[in-house]
């Protein structure tokens, strides 16, 4: 999900619905501020290198959504050694996480 920094939160309330509790459970979210492309890519790569388990699974799923929403980010991710990062994370991850990597 992307929020427009030029608009108020009230104007984007529909986009924030996903941040609500679901079935009484509080959902964890990763927030990436829209900044320069290279900064966003670096933040994604750092996140992948520095998390594991369930948090890594969430990060990989989020990465897939980010790639679908921002095609420019995919190219920059590849140029910034993002594929190397995914390979390294994949060799250290369990089979479940490897599936998330392939989906990304």
Tab-separated table of N, CA and C in Angstrom:
chain	number	residue	atom	x	y	z
A	1	UNK	N	0.842	-1.161	0.000
A	1	UNK	CA	0.000	0.000	0.000
A	1	UNK	C	0.894	1.232	0.000
A	2	UNK	N	0.515	2.186	-0.779
A	2	UNK	CA	1.243	3.447	-0.826
A	2	UNK	C	0.322	4.582	-0.388
A	3	UNK	N	0.851	5.472	0.426
A	3	UNK	CA	0.132	6.683	0.803
A	3	UNK	C	0.804	7.858	0.118
A	4	UNK	N	0.012	8.800	-0.308
A	4	UNK	CA	0.517	9.987	-0.987
A	4	UNK	C	0.890	11.041	0.046
A	5	UNK	N	2.167	11.437	0.116
A	5	UNK	CA	2.571	12.426	1.120
A	5	UNK	C	1.958	13.801	0.877
A	6	UNK	N	1.405	14.027	-0.302
A	6	UNK	CA	0.785	15.308	-0.619
A	6	UNK	C	-0.653	15.395	-0.099
A	7	UNK	N	-1.239	14.264	0.289
A	7	UNK	CA	-2.629	14.227	0.755
A	7	UNK	C	-2.673	13.991	2.260
A	8	UNK	N	-3.784	14.373	2.858
A	8	UNK	CA	-3.960	14.129	4.292
A	8	UNK	C	-4.354	12.673	4.507
A	9	UNK	N	-4.204	12.200	5.741
A	9	UNK	CA	-4.627	10.842	6.060
A	9	UNK	C	-6.132	10.688	5.884
A	10	UNK	N	-6.879	11.737	6.209
A	10	UNK	CA	-8.335	11.688	6.051
A	10	UNK	C	-8.720	11.445	4.588
A	11	UNK	N	-7.952	12.005	3.671
A	11	UNK	CA	-8.227	11.818	2.247
A	11	UNK	C	-7.869	10.410	1.769
A	12	UNK	N	-7.091	9.696	2.563
A	12	UNK	CA	-6.631	8.361	2.175
A	12	UNK	C	-7.144	7.288	3.129
A	13	UNK	N	-8.240	7.574	3.828
A	13	UNK	CA	-8.734	6.674	4.865
A	13	UNK	C	-9.024	5.266	4.335
A	14	UNK	N	-9.487	5.165	3.098
A	14	UNK	CA	-9.768	3.848	2.526
A	14	UNK	C	-8.491	3.016	2.413
A	15	UNK	N	-7.383	3.664	2.119
A	15	UNK	CA	-6.109	2.954	2.015
A	15	UNK	C	-5.625	2.453	3.364
A	16	UNK	N	-6.043	3.117	4.426
A	16	UNK	CA	-5.607	2.745	5.771
A	16	UNK	C	-6.433	1.624	6.380
A	17	UNK	N	-7.511	1.225	5.732
A	17	UNK	CA	-8.365	0.176	6.283
A	17	UNK	C	-7.594	-1.111	6.554
A	18	UNK	N	-6.583	-1.412	5.766
A	18	UNK	CA	-5.793	-2.622	5.954
A	18	UNK	C	-4.964	-2.619	7.222
A	19	UNK	N	-4.829	-1.469	7.867
A	19	UNK	CA	-4.043	-1.380	9.085
A	19	UNK	C	-4.887	-1.633	10.329
A	20	UNK	N	-6.143	-1.919	10.154
A	20	UNK	CA	-7.026	-2.173	11.291
A	20	UNK	C	-6.817	-3.592	11.805
A	21	UNK	N	-7.368	-3.844	12.980
A	21	UNK	CA	-7.339	-5.200	13.514
A	21	UNK	C	-8.205	-6.081	12.629
A	22	UNK	N	-7.816	-7.348	12.538
A	22	UNK	CA	-8.589	-8.288	11.751
A	22	UNK	C	-8.862	-9.508	12.610
A	23	UNK	N	-10.129	-9.825	12.813
A	23	UNK	CA	-10.547	-10.942	13.662
A	23	UNK	C	-9.960	-10.831	15.059
A	24	UNK	N	-9.892	-9.618	15.574
A	24	UNK	CA	-9.389	-9.400	16.927
A	24	UNK	C	-7.883	-9.463	17.057
A	25	UNK	N	-7.180	-9.686	15.964
A	25	UNK	CA	-5.715	-9.774	16.004
A	25	UNK	C	-5.118	-8.503	15.419
A	26	UNK	N	-4.090	-8.015	16.068
A	26	UNK	CA	-3.386	-6.845	15.550
A	26	UNK	C	-2.397	-7.326	14.497
A	27	UNK	N	-2.450	-6.725	13.332
A	27	UNK	CA	-1.559	-7.112	12.246
A	27	UNK	C	-0.282	-6.286	12.314
A	28	UNK	N	0.851	-6.927	12.029
A	28	UNK	CA	2.127	-6.218	11.950
A	28	UNK	C	2.309	-5.729	10.521
A	29	UNK	N	2.890	-4.549	10.393
A	29	UNK	CA	3.087	-3.971	9.074
A	29	UNK	C	4.487	-3.395	8.955
A	30	UNK	N	4.966	-3.371	7.742
A	30	UNK	CA	6.209	-2.691	7.428
A	30	UNK	C	5.846	-1.435	6.653
A	31	UNK	N	6.379	-0.327	7.073
A	31	UNK	CA	6.093	0.932	6.401
A	31	UNK	C	7.373	1.418	5.733
A	32	UNK	N	7.280	1.666	4.456
A	32	UNK	CA	8.404	2.218	3.712
A	32	UNK	C	7.947	3.564	3.179
A	33	UNK	N	8.620	4.601	3.594
A	33	UNK	CA	8.271	5.933	3.112
A	33	UNK	C	8.751	6.091	1.680
A	34	UNK	N	7.963	6.746	0.878
A	34	UNK	CA	8.330	6.955	-0.517
A	34	UNK	C	9.402	8.026	-0.580
A	35	UNK	N	10.583	7.584	-0.870
A	35	UNK	CA	11.728	8.473	-0.976
A	35	UNK	C	12.389	8.191	-2.320
A	36	UNK	N	13.611	8.608	-2.468
A	36	UNK	CA	14.328	8.308	-3.709
A	36	UNK	C	14.320	6.803	-3.940
A	37	UNK	N	14.285	6.435	-5.187
A	37	UNK	CA	14.231	5.033	-5.568
A	37	UNK	C	15.373	4.234	-4.954
A	38	UNK	N	16.578	4.767	-5.011
A	38	UNK	CA	17.739	4.039	-4.484
A	38	UNK	C	17.635	3.845	-2.973
A	39	UNK	N	17.056	4.812	-2.278
A	39	UNK	CA	16.888	4.696	-0.824
A	39	UNK	C	15.872	3.610	-0.503
A	40	UNK	N	14.779	3.558	-1.269
A	40	UNK	CA	13.758	2.529	-1.043
A	40	UNK	C	14.324	1.137	-1.307
A	41	UNK	N	15.099	1.012	-2.380
A	41	UNK	CA	15.697	-0.284	-2.710
A	41	UNK	C	16.655	-0.720	-1.606
A	42	UNK	N	17.497	0.190	-1.157
A	42	UNK	CA	18.446	-0.129	-0.088
A	42	UNK	C	17.700	-0.568	1.176
A	43	UNK	N	16.595	0.104	1.499
A	43	UNK	CA	15.804	-0.258	2.680
A	43	UNK	C	15.221	-1.661	2.533
A	44	UNK	N	14.762	-2.002	1.344
A	44	UNK	CA	14.224	-3.346	1.102
A	44	UNK	C	15.305	-4.409	1.269
A	45	UNK	N	16.464	-4.162	0.694
A	45	UNK	CA	17.561	-5.128	0.773
A	45	UNK	C	18.026	-5.295	2.214
A	46	UNK	N	18.181	-4.193	2.933
A	46	UNK	CA	18.575	-4.261	4.351
A	46	UNK	C	17.575	-5.077	5.158
A	47	UNK	N	16.298	-4.856	4.895
A	47	UNK	CA	15.243	-5.583	5.609
A	47	UNK	C	15.385	-7.078	5.363
A	48	UNK	N	15.630	-7.470	4.129
A	48	UNK	CA	15.766	-8.890	3.801
A	48	UNK	C	16.972	-9.513	4.495
A	49	UNK	N	18.084	-8.791	4.521
A	49	UNK	CA	19.285	-9.321	5.155
A	49	UNK	C	19.148	-9.424	6.674
A	50	UNK	N	18.339	-8.570	7.272
A	50	UNK	CA	18.310	-8.470	8.730
A	50	UNK	C	17.102	-9.105	9.401
A	51	UNK	N	16.327	-9.884	8.694
A	51	UNK	CA	15.202	-10.538	9.361
A	51	UNK	C	15.211	-12.028	9.043
A	52	UNK	N	14.437	-12.767	9.809
A	52	UNK	CA	14.371	-14.213	9.616
A	52	UNK	C	12.996	-14.714	10.044
A	53	UNK	N	12.738	-15.979	9.738
A	53	UNK	CA	11.490	-16.601	10.156
A	53	UNK	C	10.259	-15.903	9.606
A	54	UNK	N	9.295	-15.721	10.490
A	54	UNK	CA	8.015	-15.122	10.118
A	54	UNK	C	8.192	-13.697	9.572
A	55	UNK	N	9.116	-12.958	10.179
A	55	UNK	CA	9.365	-11.581	9.728
A	55	UNK	C	9.917	-11.574	8.296
A	56	UNK	N	10.771	-12.538	7.977
A	56	UNK	CA	11.305	-12.642	6.617
A	56	UNK	C	10.189	-12.976	5.634
A	57	UNK	N	9.310	-13.875	6.022
A	57	UNK	CA	8.182	-14.239	5.167
A	57	UNK	C	7.319	-13.007	4.853
A	58	UNK	N	7.058	-12.209	5.885
A	58	UNK	CA	6.276	-10.978	5.686
A	58	UNK	C	7.005	-10.007	4.754
A	59	UNK	N	8.318	-9.883	4.956
A	59	UNK	CA	9.107	-8.969	4.123
A	59	UNK	C	9.094	-9.418	2.662
A	60	UNK	N	9.201	-10.718	2.435
A	60	UNK	CA	9.189	-11.237	1.068
A	60	UNK	C	7.828	-11.028	0.412
A	61	UNK	N	6.770	-11.253	1.171
A	61	UNK	CA	5.428	-11.036	0.635
A	61	UNK	C	5.219	-9.557	0.309
A	62	UNK	N	5.686	-8.689	1.196
A	62	UNK	CA	5.575	-7.243	0.959
A	62	UNK	C	6.370	-6.838	-0.273
A	63	UNK	N	7.545	-7.435	-0.442
A	63	UNK	CA	8.386	-7.120	-1.594
A	63	UNK	C	7.656	-7.457	-2.893
A	64	UNK	N	6.976	-8.588	-2.895
A	64	UNK	CA	6.207	-8.976	-4.078
A	64	UNK	C	5.165	-7.906	-4.400
A	65	UNK	N	4.453	-7.440	-3.393
A	65	UNK	CA	3.433	-6.412	-3.612
A	65	UNK	C	4.058	-5.100	-4.079
A	66	UNK	N	5.186	-4.751	-3.497
A	66	UNK	CA	5.883	-3.520	-3.890
A	66	UNK	C	6.323	-3.615	-5.348
A	67	UNK	N	6.851	-4.769	-5.755
A	67	UNK	CA	7.269	-4.961	-7.142
A	67	UNK	C	6.082	-4.823	-8.097
A	68	UNK	N	4.938	-5.350	-7.698
A	68	UNK	CA	3.757	-5.263	-8.560
A	68	UNK	C	3.280	-3.821	-8.704
A	69	UNK	N	3.429	-3.039	-7.643
A	69	UNK	CA	2.948	-1.655	-7.647
A	69	UNK	C	3.939	-0.670	-8.265
A	70	UNK	N	5.213	-0.998	-8.251
A	70	UNK	CA	6.237	-0.039	-8.682
A	70	UNK	C	7.256	-0.734	-9.584
A	71	UNK	N	6.985	-0.718	-10.870
A	71	UNK	CA	7.845	-1.417	-11.834
A	71	UNK	C	9.255	-0.820	-11.896
A	72	UNK	N	9.394	0.472	-11.629
A	72	UNK	CA	10.721	1.096	-11.629
A	72	UNK	C	11.598	0.515	-10.530
A	73	UNK	N	10.979	0.141	-9.432
A	73	UNK	CA	11.724	-0.396	-8.303
A	73	UNK	C	12.369	-1.736	-8.663
A	74	UNK	N	11.711	-2.527	-9.485
A	74	UNK	CA	12.247	-3.835	-9.876
A	74	UNK	C	13.598	-3.662	-10.564
A	75	UNK	N	13.653	-2.770	-11.533
A	75	UNK	CA	14.901	-2.535	-12.271
A	75	UNK	C	16.006	-2.045	-11.332
A	76	UNK	N	15.668	-1.108	-10.466
A	76	UNK	CA	16.654	-0.571	-9.518
A	76	UNK	C	17.097	-1.650	-8.529
A	77	UNK	N	16.178	-2.515	-8.113
A	77	UNK	CA	16.481	-3.610	-7.191
A	77	UNK	C	17.519	-4.547	-7.814
A	78	UNK	N	17.320	-4.875	-9.072
A	78	UNK	CA	18.268	-5.748	-9.779
A	78	UNK	C	19.625	-5.064	-9.892
A	79	UNK	N	19.648	-3.786	-10.235
A	79	UNK	CA	20.908	-3.044	-10.365
A	79	UNK	C	21.644	-2.901	-9.040
A	80	UNK	N	20.918	-2.930	-7.934
A	80	UNK	CA	21.526	-2.746	-6.609
A	80	UNK	C	21.873	-4.084	-5.952
A	81	UNK	N	22.069	-5.103	-6.762
A	81	UNK	CA	22.431	-6.435	-6.255
A	81	UNK	C	21.314	-7.069	-5.428
A	82	UNK	N	20.072	-6.709	-5.733
A	82	UNK	CA	18.932	-7.295	-5.037
A	82	UNK	C	18.782	-8.782	-5.303
A	83	UNK	N	19.107	-9.207	-6.530
A	83	UNK	CA	19.014	-10.638	-6.834
A	83	UNK	C	20.038	-11.430	-6.032
A	84	UNK	N	21.216	-10.862	-5.855
A	84	UNK	CA	22.236	-11.500	-5.019
A	84	UNK	C	21.722	-11.645	-3.596
A	85	UNK	N	21.052	-10.621	-3.116
A	85	UNK	CA	20.460	-10.657	-1.779
A	85	UNK	C	19.436	-11.786	-1.687
A	86	UNK	N	18.545	-11.886	-2.685
A	86	UNK	CA	17.521	-12.936	-2.664
A	86	UNK	C	18.148	-14.328	-2.708
A	87	UNK	N	19.219	-14.485	-3.478
A	87	UNK	CA	19.903	-15.785	-3.545
A	87	UNK	C	20.507	-16.129	-2.192
A	88	UNK	N	21.172	-15.163	-1.569
A	88	UNK	CA	21.788	-15.399	-0.261
A	88	UNK	C	20.727	-15.727	0.786
A	89	UNK	N	19.663	-14.945	0.810
A	89	UNK	CA	18.579	-15.193	1.761
A	89	UNK	C	17.951	-16.557	1.478
A	90	UNK	N	17.808	-16.889	0.190
A	90	UNK	CA	17.201	-18.161	-0.195
A	90	UNK	C	18.011	-19.369	0.214
A	91	UNK	N	19.338	-19.266	0.153
A	91	UNK	CA	20.170	-20.407	0.538
A	91	UNK	C	20.127	-20.649	2.043
A	92	UNK	N	19.834	-19.587	2.801
A	92	UNK	CA	19.773	-19.713	4.257
A	92	UNK	C	18.352	-19.943	4.765
A	93	UNK	N	17.365	-19.856	3.881
A	93	UNK	CA	15.959	-19.928	4.295
A	93	UNK	C	15.422	-21.348	4.169
A	94	UNK	N	14.300	-21.575	4.840
A	94	UNK	CA	13.640	-22.866	4.701
A	94	UNK	C	12.860	-22.894	3.382
A	95	UNK	N	12.308	-24.051	3.059
A	95	UNK	CA	11.635	-24.232	1.776
A	95	UNK	C	10.431	-23.298	1.625
A	96	UNK	N	9.733	-23.038	2.717
A	96	UNK	CA	8.581	-22.131	2.683
A	96	UNK	C	8.999	-20.741	2.221
A	97	UNK	N	10.067	-20.228	2.804
A	97	UNK	CA	10.548	-18.897	2.431
A	97	UNK	C	11.085	-18.877	1.006
A	98	UNK	N	11.665	-19.985	0.567
A	98	UNK	CA	12.151	-20.062	-0.806
A	98	UNK	C	10.997	-19.901	-1.793
A	99	UNK	N	9.835	-20.434	-1.435
A	99	UNK	CA	8.647	-20.264	-2.281
A	99	UNK	C	8.255	-18.799	-2.374
A	100	UNK	N	8.339	-18.084	-1.254
A	100	UNK	CA	8.029	-16.652	-1.264
A	100	UNK	C	9.030	-15.885	-2.128
A	101	UNK	N	10.285	-16.303	-2.100
A	101	UNK	CA	11.313	-15.652	-2.922
A	101	UNK	C	10.993	-15.853	-4.403
A	102	UNK	N	10.608	-17.058	-4.767
A	102	UNK	CA	10.289	-17.334	-6.165
A	102	UNK	C	9.063	-16.553	-6.629
A	103	UNK	N	8.106	-16.352	-5.746
A	103	UNK	CA	6.912	-15.571	-6.105
A	103	UNK	C	7.262	-14.108	-6.345
A	104	UNK	N	8.260	-13.619	-5.605
A	104	UNK	CA	8.672	-12.216	-5.756
A	104	UNK	C	9.254	-11.987	-7.114
